[in-house]
Amino acid sequence: MAGFTERFKSELSRMAVSYNINIVGGSMIEVGDDDRLYNIAYLFHRDGSVERQAKLHITPQERRDWVIEGGDELQVFDTDAGRVGILICYDVEFPELGRLLADQDMDILFVPFWTDTKNGYLRVRHCAQARAIENECYVVLCGSVGNLPSIENLDIQYAQSAVFSPSDFAFPHDAVLAETTPNTEMIFFSDLDLTRLTVVRAEGSVTNLKDRRKDLFDLRWRDWSWKSGANLED
């Protein structure tokens, strides 16, 4: 699959520029500078620039069947439509990552995923919706559907894409802005009003981000600069 990655990137970047849109294009396998395989999601900007987010947590199947390695960087991307983060599939099941992104003022979290069973899908979906509630942000969940019988380990897929919101008065009663028909290939749309996030964070019936007891606990990202030989002393 890594052999198709550059072609994939080139085509989606062309589409982003041609249609004047920003695209979060799922994820592909990429060969790193260390010759190891990584699962990478790409953000294709309408100006032609491309940014990347590696999957950090690798499932047992990925490790066993695909020999995938986990990345070690997490970032929020600036776009002309707000600040966005990307957590690939299994990564959304680790709430610390969503909170670290929220601490960097993320507005929209994108979760591209692949699951082959309904229970696997529901695990990703429920965690994605929890991230929207606890971090007072929008979450866009988008997975692959259908069958690829000739592709080993990807022959069966199950998904239902959706857009989640915080669960409060300014949003739908079920905190679901839009969703597709289960396991059906289709296009759907949702308008995301970022000003509503500002209101709910300041005046919501609950204010999760503001009400954290930082006097009791905190969350920090470990500094990996030692890998490049940097001096961590002040």
C-alpha angles and dihedrals in degrees: 000000000000088000090069097048099092091048090049092050093047094051097046092045089052090051093049091054095039095050095034094236139121114243131199096199106195116249139295137190113263131187109232128216086264090057091247125128121251134183105234132186118202134212111206111199123208089240091063098257119130128207129187141211121193122215107252103193116053121204121230089249093053091048094047103038103026103026090227122174126211121245125231106215131085124185147164116232125218114226134167087253098053140287112310138189131196127213115179115223108284091032091071088063089070107076093196091071094054091049092050089053092047089053086060091056097258114180102182129029118201119204115189110185148168123208130165101202136046093240090053089050093049090052090057094042097050092047091048091052090048090054090055092052101043095042097038093231140117118265122201111201115193127171140172121257137191133042133296101187094176095053113083114229091009099064096109125041134176127187148140115198120216146163116231130197135190112284102247144104096285093059140056115295091247094041090238114124095182140343140180131238108277115270093354126125108236146130122248136177137213132179113220117205108202093190088068089060090054091052096047092047091054104032109014123135083253125021105200098175095047095042099056112126097236088168087068104036144003140191125221139176113239113244108242095182089111087078090073093044095257118162109245095191117109 
